[in-house]
Amino acid sequence: MSPWMRKIHKWIGLLIGLQLVLWMCSGFVMSLLDAEKVRGREFRAPIAAKKPWPSDAVPVSRALVGAREAPQTISTGWLVDRPVYRLASEKSTYLIDARNGQRIELDATLAQRVAEASYRGPGKATLAELAEHSLETRAHEGRVWRVAFSDAEDTTVYLSLQGDVLEHRNSTWRLFDVFWMLHIMDYSGRQDFNNPLVVSAAIGGFWLALSGIWLLFTSFSLADFIPKRWRGTRSLMVHAPDGSRLRSLRVHSGDTVFAALAQQGLQLPSNCGGGQSCGLCEVRVRGAAPAATAADRALLAPSRIEAGCRLACNLKLDRNLDIEVRGGGELGAAHEAQVESVRALSPFLREVVLLPRDKPGPEYRPGSFIQIHVPPYKMGKHQIDAPQEHHSAWSGLHLPTQWISGALLRRSYSLSAPVQQTDGRLTLLVRFCHGKQGAKNHPPGKGSAYVFGLKPGDKLQYSGPFGEFTIRHGEHEKVFIGGGAGMAPLRAMVRDLLESGASEPVHFWYGARTATDAPYVDEMEALAARFGNFSWQLVLSDEPGGAHPSGMVHEAVREGLLKSHPDLQTCDFYLCGPPPMLTATRAMLKKLGVQDDQVAFDDFKI
């Protein structure tokens, strides 16, 4: 349950966090605005002293002569300089001139005079106009008279149809009103403190607090609070996939297998550092495996779980365990290599060729990956060289002047060429993770920034190779579908197949945004011309109407190959690319009836 809870907690936290920022910012802005201006008092005339009632006023009985219905209340007052009786009934309110007993109809000229009497600023009044109910008069129902003044604050005076001054509004109030709307989350009426959005935000904040407390406690175990010397020890037998024993360890009870192996110098592959989010630290438990956790079910295939595979970062040592680890003896090894060349294939894709100190063996097969050891470093954008033709793409990135990585990291990169065809060199295809394009001072990915800063002659360390993304040799037709940096393992597999004499049909469909973003296009076209059983198709999502199919690569391969294929059950599929592309392609294949055991994929565990 933890991975799903973390994901829900993260997204609800983002929504609530954005609203908290809005509450804080709107409250701050409202506190800075002049309260007198917001209340409309800056240019509002003070209430005049009460005038004595004129002696020549007609009696109330005469004022009632023209009444259409018996009033419920009668009051006296002044309309500018005219004494009036105000007669109010259930349905209406109207004014009677107290000097002549005639009913007063408030027209535009009189409304303007009333507005001017309530105003003491420098502006000139425009002719009054009848206006419908609006946000500026939301506290009052019905139509109103509106009189605008030509001052710096764009003051507007609103009057009722009976001549009462209702509101003085100005530009400061209007600005305040926008932030008030954001503050109380009432985007329609701007006055309801208990609207559904506010209630939902409050409930969401309460849930966020409770789920955060729950996640905090689930991130610890009882063993974390007990000194190791009090916990006792357990036996951990570590085997390679071929059954050979690698280590026999005594480890502290309560530790995870991932932490216990790391303490003994056996570092399992991981992009998340044991955070239960990448799935690279998979191990297989021999014998009866403990129950799978939510993290296991989220990141491992059901068939792998059934076979006893578990995430080492989530596997507690509460009993003696026998496990198999991928990579065997490579887990404890760190290899040295020198950067031989760095070549920009597209604005944000680079080919990095490494010359290992020790000659690679057969375990460096197409589809496998190595983990580059990224040391702590400090670097700036000036250390990343870009060819002249890529300057326009890089100019759209607003990278910080300098960024720092303060701890040793490991980042996984697939081999993009068979080592047998490169005289033992390791060829990597690395994408620069720059974050959102146009974002200000967005720090790039720590691993990709380090690799993009490498120069020929630099030395580095790596572990591996690792991975189980492999070619199933045989005469089955093979369909490769990729995108982005997914070109790397697929290219290595295709080249290995063709150069080793494979005779079955081999198809490679690769998706990119534009032709500039696609690497190795000339190479793939040359292979297609050289090998009659190989077909290559580039799909461009952002360049419709050109020489290449447009749209999403999974849709293009469905329409261009799979929809008319006579027997998809005789095909093997190999997928690699960005997670959204991978998810969409797998769903498309399933819809076409392709079985899971026909599909091999590498999602880079991101």
Coordinates of C-alpha atoms in Angstrom, one line a residue:
M1 CA 0.0 0.0 0.0
S2 CA 2.9 2.4 0.7
P3 CA 3.8 3.1 -3.0
W4 CA 0.2 4.0 -3.9
M5 CA -0.1 6.0 -0.7
R6 CA 3.1 7.8 -1.4
K7 CA 1.9 8.6 -4.9
I8 CA -1.5 9.9 -3.8
H9 CA 0.1 11.8 -0.9
K10 CA 2.5 13.4 -3.4
W11 CA -0.2 14.6 -5.8
I12 CA -2.6 15.8 -3.1
G13 CA 0.3 17.4 -1.4
L14 CA 1.1 19.3 -4.6
L15 CA -2.5 20.5 -4.9
I16 CA -2.7 21.5 -1.3
G17 CA 0.7 23.0 -1.5
L18 CA -0.3 25.2 -4.4
Q19 CA -3.3 26.4 -2.5
L20 CA -1.2 27.1 0.5
V21 CA 1.1 29.3 -1.6
L22 CA -2.0 31.1 -3.0
W23 CA -3.3 31.6 0.6
M24 CA 0.0 33.0 1.7
C25 CA 0.6 35.2 -1.3
S26 CA -2.9 36.5 -1.5
G27 CA -2.9 37.3 2.2
F28 CA 0.4 39.1 1.9
V29 CA -0.7 41.2 -1.0
M30 CA -4.0 42.1 0.7
S31 CA -2.1 43.2 3.8
L32 CA 0.0 45.6 1.7
L33 CA -3.0 47.4 0.1
D34 CA -4.3 50.6 1.6
A35 CA -7.3 49.7 3.7
E36 CA -9.0 53.1 3.2
K37 CA -8.8 52.7 -0.6
V38 CA -10.1 49.1 -0.4
R39 CA -13.1 50.3 1.7
G40 CA -13.7 53.1 -0.8
R41 CA -13.2 55.8 1.7
E42 CA -10.4 57.8 0.1
F43 CA -12.7 60.0 -2.0
R44 CA -15.9 59.4 -0.1
A45 CA -17.5 62.5 1.4
P46 CA -18.2 62.3 5.1
I47 CA -21.8 61.9 6.3
A48 CA -23.3 65.4 6.5
A49 CA -24.6 66.8 9.7
K50 CA -28.3 66.2 10.2
K51 CA -30.3 69.0 8.8
P52 CA -33.4 70.4 10.5
W53 CA -36.6 69.2 9.0
P54 CA -38.2 72.0 6.9
S55 CA -41.2 73.8 8.4
D56 CA -42.9 73.9 5.0
A57 CA -42.9 70.1 4.6
V58 CA -46.3 68.6 3.7
P59 CA -47.8 66.3 6.3
V60 CA -47.3 62.6 6.0
S61 CA -51.0 62.1 5.2
R62 CA -50.6 64.0 2.0
A63 CA -47.5 62.0 1.1
L64 CA -49.7 58.9 1.4
V65 CA -52.3 60.2 -1.0
G66 CA -50.4 58.9 -4.1
A67 CA -49.3 55.7 -2.6
R68 CA -50.2 52.6 -4.7
E69 CA -50.2 50.4 -1.7
A70 CA -50.1 50.9 2.0
P71 CA -46.5 51.3 3.1
Q72 CA -45.1 49.3 6.0
T73 CA -42.6 51.9 7.1
I74 CA -42.3 55.7 6.5
S75 CA -39.0 57.5 7.2
T76 CA -37.7 61.0 6.5
G77 CA -34.4 61.9 4.9
W78 CA -32.6 64.1 2.3
L79 CA -31.8 63.5 -1.3
V80 CA -29.0 65.9 -1.9
D81 CA -30.8 69.1 -0.9
R82 CA -34.4 67.9 -1.1
P83 CA -36.3 66.6 1.9
V84 CA -38.0 63.3 1.2
Y85 CA -40.3 60.8 2.7
R86 CA -39.2 57.2 2.1
L87 CA -42.2 54.8 1.8
A88 CA -41.3 51.1 2.0
S89 CA -43.7 48.2 1.3
E90 CA -43.1 44.5 0.8
K91 CA -42.7 44.9 -2.9
S92 CA -41.1 48.3 -3.4
T93 CA -39.6 51.4 -1.9
Y94 CA -40.1 54.9 -3.4
L95 CA -39.5 58.6 -2.5
I96 CA -42.0 61.5 -2.0
D97 CA -40.8 65.1 -2.1
A98 CA -41.6 66.4 1.3
R99 CA -42.2 69.9 0.0
N100 CA -44.8 69.2 -2.7
G101 CA -45.9 65.7 -2.0
Q102 CA -44.9 64.5 -5.5
R103 CA -43.3 61.2 -6.2
I104 CA -39.6 61.4 -7.1
E105 CA -38.3 59.3 -10.0
L106 CA -34.5 59.0 -9.9
D107 CA -33.2 59.7 -13.5
A108 CA -29.6 59.8 -14.8
T109 CA -29.2 63.5 -14.1
L110 CA -30.4 63.2 -10.5
A111 CA -28.4 60.0 -9.9
Q112 CA -25.2 61.8 -11.1
R113 CA -25.9 64.7 -8.7
V114 CA -26.3 62.2 -5.8
A115 CA -23.1 60.4 -6.7
E116 CA -21.2 63.8 -7.0
A117 CA -22.5 64.8 -3.5
S118 CA -21.0 61.6 -2.1
Y119 CA -17.6 62.1 -3.8
R120 CA -14.8 64.6 -2.8
G121 CA -12.0 63.5 -5.2
P122 CA -10.5 65.3 -8.2
G123 CA -12.3 63.3 -10.9
K124 CA -15.1 64.4 -13.2
A125 CA -18.3 62.4 -13.2
T126 CA -19.7 60.7 -16.3
L127 CA -23.4 60.5 -16.9
A128 CA -25.1 57.9 -14.8
E129 CA -26.2 54.7 -16.4
L130 CA -28.3 51.8 -15.3
A131 CA -26.3 48.7 -14.7
E132 CA -27.1 45.1 -14.1
H133 CA -26.1 43.2 -10.9
S134 CA -22.4 42.5 -10.9
L135 CA -19.5 41.4 -8.7
E136 CA -18.9 45.0 -7.7
T137 CA -22.5 45.2 -6.3
R138 CA -22.8 41.6 -5.2
A139 CA -24.0 42.6 -1.7
H140 CA -27.1 44.3 -3.3
E141 CA -29.8 42.8 -5.5
G142 CA -31.3 44.2 -8.6
R143 CA -30.3 47.0 -11.0
V144 CA -28.3 50.0 -9.9
W145 CA -27.2 53.4 -11.1
R146 CA -23.5 53.5 -12.0
V147 CA -21.5 56.7 -12.1
A148 CA -17.8 56.6 -13.1
F149 CA -15.2 59.3 -12.1
S150 CA -12.1 60.1 -14.0
D151 CA -9.5 60.0 -11.2
A152 CA -6.3 57.9 -10.9
E153 CA -8.2 55.2 -9.0
D154 CA -11.0 54.8 -11.6
T155 CA -13.5 55.3 -8.9
T156 CA -17.1 54.2 -9.6
V157 CA -20.1 55.0 -7.4
Y158 CA -23.1 52.7 -7.3
L159 CA -26.5 53.9 -6.2
S160 CA -29.8 52.1 -5.6
L161 CA -32.8 53.1 -7.7
Q162 CA -34.0 55.0 -4.7
G163 CA -30.9 57.1 -4.5
D164 CA -29.0 55.4 -1.7
V165 CA -25.2 55.4 -2.2
L166 CA -24.3 51.7 -2.1
E167 CA -20.6 51.4 -2.9
H168 CA -17.5 53.3 -3.9
R169 CA -15.3 51.0 -5.9
N170 CA -11.8 51.7 -7.3
S171 CA -8.8 49.9 -8.9
T172 CA -7.3 49.1 -5.4
W173 CA -10.5 47.4 -4.4
R174 CA -10.6 45.5 -7.7
L175 CA -7.1 44.2 -7.1
F176 CA -7.9 43.3 -3.6
D177 CA -11.0 41.5 -4.8
V178 CA -9.0 39.3 -7.1
F179 CA -6.7 38.2 -4.3
W180 CA -9.7 37.9 -2.0
M181 CA -11.2 35.4 -4.5
L182 CA -8.0 33.4 -4.5
H183 CA -7.9 33.5 -0.7
I184 CA -11.4 32.2 0.0
M185 CA -11.5 30.0 -3.2
D186 CA -14.9 31.3 -4.2
Y187 CA -14.3 31.9 -7.9
S188 CA -17.9 32.8 -8.7
G189 CA -19.6 34.9 -6.0
R190 CA -16.4 35.8 -4.1
Q191 CA -18.1 35.9 -0.7
D192 CA -18.8 32.4 0.5
F193 CA -16.3 31.3 3.2
N194 CA -17.8 27.8 3.2
N195 CA -17.8 27.0 -0.5
P196 CA -17.1 23.4 -1.6
L197 CA -13.5 24.2 -2.7
V198 CA -12.5 25.6 0.7
V199 CA -14.1 22.6 2.4
S200 CA -12.3 20.2 0.1
A201 CA -9.0 21.9 0.7
A202 CA -9.5 21.7 4.4
I203 CA -10.4 18.0 4.2
G204 CA -7.4 17.4 1.8
G205 CA -5.1 19.2 4.2
F206 CA -6.3 17.1 7.1
W207 CA -5.9 13.9 5.1
L208 CA -2.5 15.0 4.0
A209 CA -1.4 15.4 7.6
L210 CA -2.8 12.0 8.6
S211 CA -1.3 10.2 5.6
G212 CA 2.0 12.0 6.2
I213 CA 2.1 10.7 9.8
W214 CA 1.2 7.2 8.6
L215 CA 4.0 7.3 5.9
L216 CA 6.4 8.6 8.5
F217 CA 5.8 5.7 10.8
T218 CA 5.8 3.1 7.9
S219 CA 9.2 4.4 6.8
F220 CA 10.6 3.1 10.1
S221 CA 10.7 -0.3 11.6
L222 CA 11.1 -1.3 15.2
A223 CA 14.7 -2.4 14.3
D224 CA 15.6 1.2 13.5
F225 CA 15.2 2.2 17.2
I226 CA 17.1 -0.8 18.6
P227 CA 20.9 -0.8 18.6
K228 CA 22.4 -3.4 16.3
R229 CA 24.2 -5.2 19.1
W230 CA 20.9 -5.9 20.7
R231 CA 19.1 -7.2 17.6
G232 CA 20.9 -10.5 17.1
T233 CA 22.0 -11.7 13.7
R234 CA 20.6 -13.7 10.8
S235 CA 22.3 -15.8 8.1
L236 CA 22.2 -14.5 4.5
M237 CA 23.4 -16.8 1.8
V238 CA 24.0 -15.0 -1.5
H239 CA 24.1 -16.9 -4.8
A240 CA 24.6 -16.0 -8.4
P241 CA 21.9 -17.0 -10.9
D242 CA 23.9 -20.0 -12.0
G243 CA 23.7 -21.4 -8.4
S244 CA 27.3 -20.6 -7.4
R245 CA 27.6 -19.2 -3.9
L246 CA 28.9 -15.6 -3.7
R247 CA 28.9 -14.9 0.0
S248 CA 27.8 -16.3 3.3
L249 CA 27.0 -13.4 5.6
R250 CA 26.0 -12.8 9.2
V251 CA 23.8 -9.7 9.2
H252 CA 21.8 -7.8 11.8
S253 CA 18.1 -8.8 12.2
G254 CA 15.8 -6.1 10.9
D255 CA 18.1 -4.7 8.2
T256 CA 17.0 -4.9 4.6
V257 CA 18.8 -7.1 2.2
F258 CA 19.8 -4.0 0.2
A259 CA 21.4 -2.3 3.2
A260 CA 23.0 -5.5 4.4
L261 CA 24.6 -6.3 1.1
A262 CA 25.8 -2.7 0.7
Q263 CA 27.5 -2.9 4.1
Q264 CA 29.4 -6.0 2.9
G265 CA 30.5 -4.3 -0.4
L266 CA 27.8 -5.9 -2.6
Q267 CA 26.0 -2.9 -4.1
L268 CA 22.8 -3.9 -5.9
P269 CA 21.8 -1.8 -8.9
S270 CA 19.6 1.1 -7.9
N271 CA 18.6 4.4 -9.2
C272 CA 16.6 5.4 -6.1
G273 CA 19.1 4.4 -3.4
G274 CA 16.8 1.9 -1.9
G275 CA 13.7 4.1 -2.0
Q276 CA 11.3 1.4 -3.3
S277 CA 10.7 3.3 -6.5
C278 CA 13.0 2.0 -9.3
G279 CA 12.8 -1.8 -9.0
L280 CA 16.4 -2.4 -10.0
C281 CA 17.4 -4.2 -6.8
E282 CA 15.3 -7.3 -7.5
V283 CA 16.5 -10.5 -5.8
R284 CA 15.0 -14.0 -5.8
V285 CA 14.4 -15.7 -2.5
R286 CA 15.2 -19.4 -2.5
G287 CA 12.6 -21.6 -0.7
A288 CA 9.5 -20.0 0.8
A289 CA 9.5 -16.3 0.0
P290 CA 7.9 -13.8 2.4
A291 CA 4.6 -12.3 1.3
A292 CA 5.0 -9.7 -1.4
T293 CA 4.5 -6.1 -0.3
A294 CA 2.7 -3.3 -2.1
A295 CA 6.1 -2.0 -3.5
D296 CA 6.9 -5.5 -4.8
R297 CA 3.5 -5.7 -6.6
A298 CA 3.8 -2.2 -8.0
L299 CA 7.3 -2.8 -9.5
L300 CA 7.6 -6.5 -10.3
A301 CA 5.6 -8.6 -12.8
P302 CA 3.2 -11.1 -11.2
S303 CA 5.3 -13.9 -12.8
R304 CA 8.4 -12.7 -11.1
I305 CA 6.6 -12.4 -7.7
E306 CA 5.3 -16.0 -8.2
A307 CA 8.9 -17.1 -8.8
G308 CA 10.0 -15.7 -5.4
C309 CA 11.4 -12.3 -6.6
R310 CA 11.3 -9.4 -4.2
L311 CA 12.8 -5.9 -3.9
A312 CA 15.9 -6.1 -1.8
C313 CA 15.2 -2.6 -0.4
N314 CA 11.9 -3.9 0.9
L315 CA 13.0 -7.3 2.1
K316 CA 13.6 -7.4 5.9
L317 CA 16.0 -9.9 7.4
D318 CA 13.7 -11.3 10.1
R319 CA 14.8 -14.9 9.4
N320 CA 17.6 -16.7 7.7
L321 CA 17.5 -16.2 3.9
D322 CA 18.9 -17.7 0.8
I323 CA 18.8 -15.3 -2.2
E324 CA 19.9 -15.1 -5.8
V325 CA 21.2 -11.8 -7.1
R326 CA 21.6 -10.7 -10.7
G327 CA 25.1 -9.7 -11.7
G328 CA 26.8 -12.2 -9.5
G329 CA 30.4 -11.2 -8.6
E330 CA 30.0 -7.9 -10.5
L331 CA 28.0 -6.5 -7.6
G332 CA 31.2 -6.0 -5.5
A333 CA 33.3 -4.9 -8.4
A334 CA 34.1 -1.4 -9.6
H335 CA 35.7 -1.1 -13.1
E336 CA 37.7 1.7 -14.4
A337 CA 37.3 3.2 -17.9
Q338 CA 38.5 6.2 -19.8
V339 CA 36.4 8.4 -22.0
E340 CA 37.5 7.9 -25.6
S341 CA 35.0 10.1 -27.4
V342 CA 31.9 12.2 -26.8
R343 CA 29.7 13.0 -29.8
A344 CA 26.5 15.1 -29.9
L345 CA 23.9 13.2 -31.9
S346 CA 21.0 15.6 -31.3
P347 CA 20.7 18.7 -29.0
F348 CA 20.1 16.5 -25.9
L349 CA 21.4 13.1 -26.9
R350 CA 25.1 12.2 -26.8
E351 CA 27.1 9.2 -27.6
V352 CA 29.8 8.5 -25.0
V353 CA 32.4 5.8 -25.8
L354 CA 34.3 4.3 -22.9
L355 CA 37.5 2.3 -23.1
P356 CA 37.5 -0.1 -20.1
R357 CA 40.8 -0.9 -18.5
D358 CA 39.9 -4.6 -18.6
K359 CA 38.6 -6.1 -21.8
P360 CA 34.8 -6.9 -21.6
G361 CA 33.7 -10.4 -21.7
P362 CA 30.5 -12.1 -23.1
E363 CA 28.4 -10.9 -20.1
Y364 CA 28.4 -7.5 -21.9
R365 CA 25.5 -8.5 -24.1
P366 CA 23.1 -6.3 -26.1
G367 CA 20.3 -5.1 -23.8
S368 CA 22.5 -5.0 -20.7
F369 CA 23.4 -1.8 -18.8
I370 CA 26.2 -0.5 -16.6
Q371 CA 26.0 1.8 -13.7
I372 CA 28.2 4.9 -13.9
H373 CA 29.6 5.9 -10.5
V374 CA 28.8 9.7 -10.3
P375 CA 31.2 11.2 -7.7
P376 CA 30.3 14.4 -5.7
Y377 CA 30.9 17.3 -8.0
K378 CA 30.3 21.0 -8.6
M379 CA 29.8 22.2 -12.2
G380 CA 28.3 25.0 -14.3
K381 CA 26.6 25.2 -17.6
H382 CA 29.8 26.6 -19.2
Q383 CA 31.3 23.1 -18.8
I384 CA 28.8 21.6 -21.2
D385 CA 29.9 22.1 -24.8
A386 CA 27.2 22.2 -27.5
P387 CA 27.9 22.2 -31.2
Q388 CA 27.0 25.4 -33.1
E389 CA 24.0 23.8 -34.7
H390 CA 22.5 22.9 -31.3
H391 CA 22.9 26.4 -29.8
S392 CA 19.3 27.4 -30.5
A393 CA 17.9 24.4 -28.6
W394 CA 20.2 25.0 -25.6
S395 CA 19.4 28.7 -25.5
G396 CA 15.9 27.8 -24.5
L397 CA 17.2 26.2 -21.3
H398 CA 17.5 28.5 -18.3
L399 CA 19.9 26.5 -16.3
P400 CA 21.4 27.7 -13.0
T401 CA 24.9 29.2 -13.3
Q402 CA 26.2 26.4 -11.1
W403 CA 24.8 23.2 -9.4
I404 CA 26.2 20.7 -6.9
S405 CA 25.9 17.0 -6.3
G406 CA 27.1 16.3 -2.8
A407 CA 27.0 12.5 -2.6
L408 CA 28.2 9.4 -4.6
L409 CA 25.4 8.4 -7.1
R410 CA 24.9 5.5 -9.5
R411 CA 23.1 6.0 -12.8
S412 CA 22.2 3.3 -15.3
Y413 CA 23.0 3.5 -19.0
S414 CA 22.3 0.8 -21.6
L415 CA 25.0 -0.3 -24.0
S416 CA 24.1 1.0 -27.5
A417 CA 26.4 -1.2 -29.5
P418 CA 27.6 -4.8 -29.2
V419 CA 31.1 -4.7 -27.6
Q420 CA 32.2 -7.4 -30.1
Q421 CA 31.6 -4.8 -32.9
T422 CA 33.4 -2.0 -31.1
D423 CA 36.7 -3.8 -30.3
G424 CA 35.7 -4.0 -26.6
R425 CA 34.6 -0.4 -26.2
L426 CA 31.4 0.5 -24.2
T427 CA 29.1 2.8 -26.2
L428 CA 26.4 4.7 -24.2
L429 CA 23.6 6.9 -25.4
V430 CA 22.8 9.5 -22.8
R431 CA 19.9 12.0 -22.7
F432 CA 20.4 15.3 -20.9
C433 CA 17.6 15.6 -18.3
H434 CA 17.0 19.4 -18.3
G435 CA 13.6 19.4 -16.6
K436 CA 10.9 21.6 -18.0
Q437 CA 12.1 23.6 -20.9
G438 CA 11.8 27.4 -20.2
A439 CA 11.8 26.9 -16.4
K440 CA 14.0 29.4 -14.6
N441 CA 17.1 28.0 -12.9
H442 CA 15.9 24.4 -13.1
P443 CA 18.8 22.1 -12.0
P444 CA 19.5 19.4 -14.5
G445 CA 19.7 15.7 -13.7
K446 CA 22.8 15.0 -11.6
G447 CA 23.8 11.9 -13.6
S448 CA 23.2 13.2 -17.1
A449 CA 24.8 16.6 -16.3
Y450 CA 27.9 14.7 -15.1
V451 CA 28.1 12.6 -18.2
F452 CA 27.5 15.6 -20.5
G453 CA 30.4 17.3 -18.8
L454 CA 32.8 14.5 -19.6
K455 CA 35.7 15.1 -22.0
P456 CA 37.9 12.7 -23.9
G457 CA 40.6 11.5 -21.6
D458 CA 38.5 11.7 -18.4
K459 CA 38.5 8.6 -16.2
L460 CA 35.5 7.2 -14.4
Q461 CA 34.3 4.1 -12.5
Y462 CA 31.3 1.9 -13.3
S463 CA 29.7 -1.4 -12.1
G464 CA 28.1 -4.1 -14.2
P465 CA 26.9 -5.2 -16.6
F466 CA 23.4 -5.9 -15.3
G467 CA 19.9 -6.5 -16.7
E468 CA 17.8 -9.2 -18.2
F469 CA 16.6 -7.4 -21.3
T470 CA 17.9 -9.9 -23.9
I471 CA 17.2 -11.1 -27.4
R472 CA 15.3 -14.4 -27.7
H473 CA 17.2 -16.0 -30.5
G474 CA 15.2 -18.1 -32.9
E475 CA 13.4 -17.6 -36.2
H476 CA 10.5 -15.6 -34.8
E477 CA 9.9 -12.3 -36.6
K478 CA 11.2 -9.5 -34.4
V479 CA 9.6 -6.0 -33.9
F480 CA 11.6 -3.3 -32.1
I481 CA 9.6 -0.2 -30.9
G482 CA 11.5 2.6 -29.2
G483 CA 11.8 6.3 -28.5
G484 CA 14.2 8.7 -26.9
A485 CA 17.2 7.1 -25.2
G486 CA 15.4 3.7 -25.8
M487 CA 17.4 3.7 -29.0
A488 CA 20.4 2.5 -27.1
P489 CA 19.6 -1.1 -26.2
L490 CA 17.4 -1.6 -29.3
R491 CA 20.2 -0.5 -31.6
A492 CA 22.6 -2.9 -29.9
M493 CA 20.2 -5.7 -30.3
V494 CA 19.4 -5.0 -34.0
R495 CA 23.1 -4.7 -34.9
D496 CA 23.9 -7.9 -33.1
L497 CA 21.1 -9.8 -34.8
L498 CA 21.9 -8.5 -38.3
E499 CA 25.7 -9.0 -38.0
S500 CA 25.3 -12.5 -36.6
G501 CA 23.4 -13.6 -39.7
A502 CA 19.8 -13.6 -38.5
S503 CA 17.5 -14.4 -41.4
E504 CA 14.1 -13.7 -39.8
P505 CA 12.3 -10.4 -40.6
V506 CA 13.4 -7.6 -38.2
H507 CA 11.5 -4.3 -37.9
F508 CA 12.6 -1.2 -36.1
W509 CA 10.1 1.6 -35.5
Y510 CA 11.5 4.6 -33.6
G511 CA 9.6 7.7 -32.4
A512 CA 11.0 11.2 -32.0
R513 CA 9.6 14.7 -31.8
T514 CA 11.5 16.0 -34.8
A515 CA 14.1 14.7 -37.3
T516 CA 16.8 16.7 -35.4
D517 CA 16.0 14.7 -32.2
A518 CA 16.5 11.3 -33.8
P519 CA 20.0 9.6 -33.5
Y520 CA 21.6 7.1 -35.8
V521 CA 19.1 7.7 -38.7
D522 CA 21.8 7.4 -41.4
E523 CA 23.1 4.2 -39.8
M524 CA 19.6 2.6 -39.6
E525 CA 18.9 3.5 -43.3
A526 CA 22.3 2.0 -44.3
L527 CA 21.5 -1.2 -42.4
A528 CA 18.1 -1.4 -44.1
A529 CA 19.7 -1.0 -47.5
R530 CA 22.3 -3.6 -46.7
F531 CA 20.1 -6.3 -45.1
G532 CA 17.0 -7.3 -47.0
N533 CA 15.3 -8.7 -43.9
F534 CA 15.6 -5.4 -41.9
S535 CA 13.1 -2.5 -42.2
W536 CA 13.5 0.8 -40.5
Q537 CA 10.8 3.4 -39.9
L538 CA 11.2 6.8 -38.2
V539 CA 8.0 8.4 -36.8
L540 CA 7.9 12.1 -36.0
S541 CA 5.3 13.4 -33.6
D542 CA 5.9 17.2 -34.2
E543 CA 6.5 17.2 -37.9
P544 CA 3.3 16.2 -39.7
G545 CA 3.1 16.0 -43.5
G546 CA 6.7 15.2 -44.1
A547 CA 8.6 12.2 -45.5
H548 CA 8.1 10.2 -42.3
P549 CA 4.9 9.0 -40.6
S550 CA 3.6 11.4 -38.0
G551 CA 2.0 10.9 -34.6
M552 CA 2.8 8.6 -31.7
V553 CA 5.1 5.7 -32.6
H554 CA 2.8 3.0 -31.1
E555 CA -0.1 4.3 -33.2
A556 CA 2.1 4.4 -36.3
V557 CA 3.4 0.9 -35.9
R558 CA -0.1 -0.4 -35.3
E559 CA -1.5 1.2 -38.5
G560 CA 1.6 0.6 -40.6
L561 CA 2.6 -2.9 -39.6
L562 CA 0.6 -4.7 -37.0
K563 CA -3.0 -4.1 -38.1
S564 CA -2.4 -6.0 -41.3
H565 CA 0.0 -8.6 -40.0
P566 CA -1.2 -12.1 -40.8
D567 CA -0.1 -13.7 -37.5
L568 CA 1.1 -11.6 -34.6
Q569 CA 1.6 -14.8 -32.5
T570 CA 4.7 -15.5 -34.5
C571 CA 6.4 -12.2 -33.5
D572 CA 8.6 -11.2 -30.6
F573 CA 8.4 -7.6 -29.5
Y574 CA 11.2 -5.5 -27.9
L575 CA 10.2 -2.2 -26.3
C576 CA 12.3 0.6 -24.8
G577 CA 11.6 4.3 -24.3
P578 CA 10.0 6.9 -22.1
P579 CA 7.4 5.5 -19.6
P580 CA 4.3 7.0 -21.3
M581 CA 5.3 5.6 -24.7
L582 CA 6.1 2.2 -23.1
T583 CA 2.7 2.1 -21.2
A584 CA 0.8 3.1 -24.4
T585 CA 2.6 0.5 -26.5
R586 CA 2.1 -2.4 -24.1
A587 CA -1.6 -1.5 -23.9
M588 CA -1.9 -1.4 -27.7
L589 CA -0.2 -4.8 -28.0
K590 CA -2.4 -6.3 -25.4
K591 CA -5.5 -5.0 -27.3
L592 CA -4.2 -6.7 -30.4
G593 CA -4.0 -10.0 -28.6
V594 CA -0.2 -10.2 -28.2
Q595 CA 0.7 -12.3 -25.1
D596 CA 2.8 -11.0 -22.3
D597 CA 5.5 -13.7 -22.9
Q598 CA 6.0 -12.3 -26.5
V599 CA 7.0 -8.9 -25.1
A600 CA 10.3 -7.9 -23.6
F601 CA 10.8 -4.4 -22.5
D602 CA 13.2 -2.1 -20.6
D603 CA 11.6 0.9 -18.8
F604 CA 14.9 2.2 -17.4
K605 CA 13.2 1.8 -14.0
I606 CA 12.2 5.4 -13.8

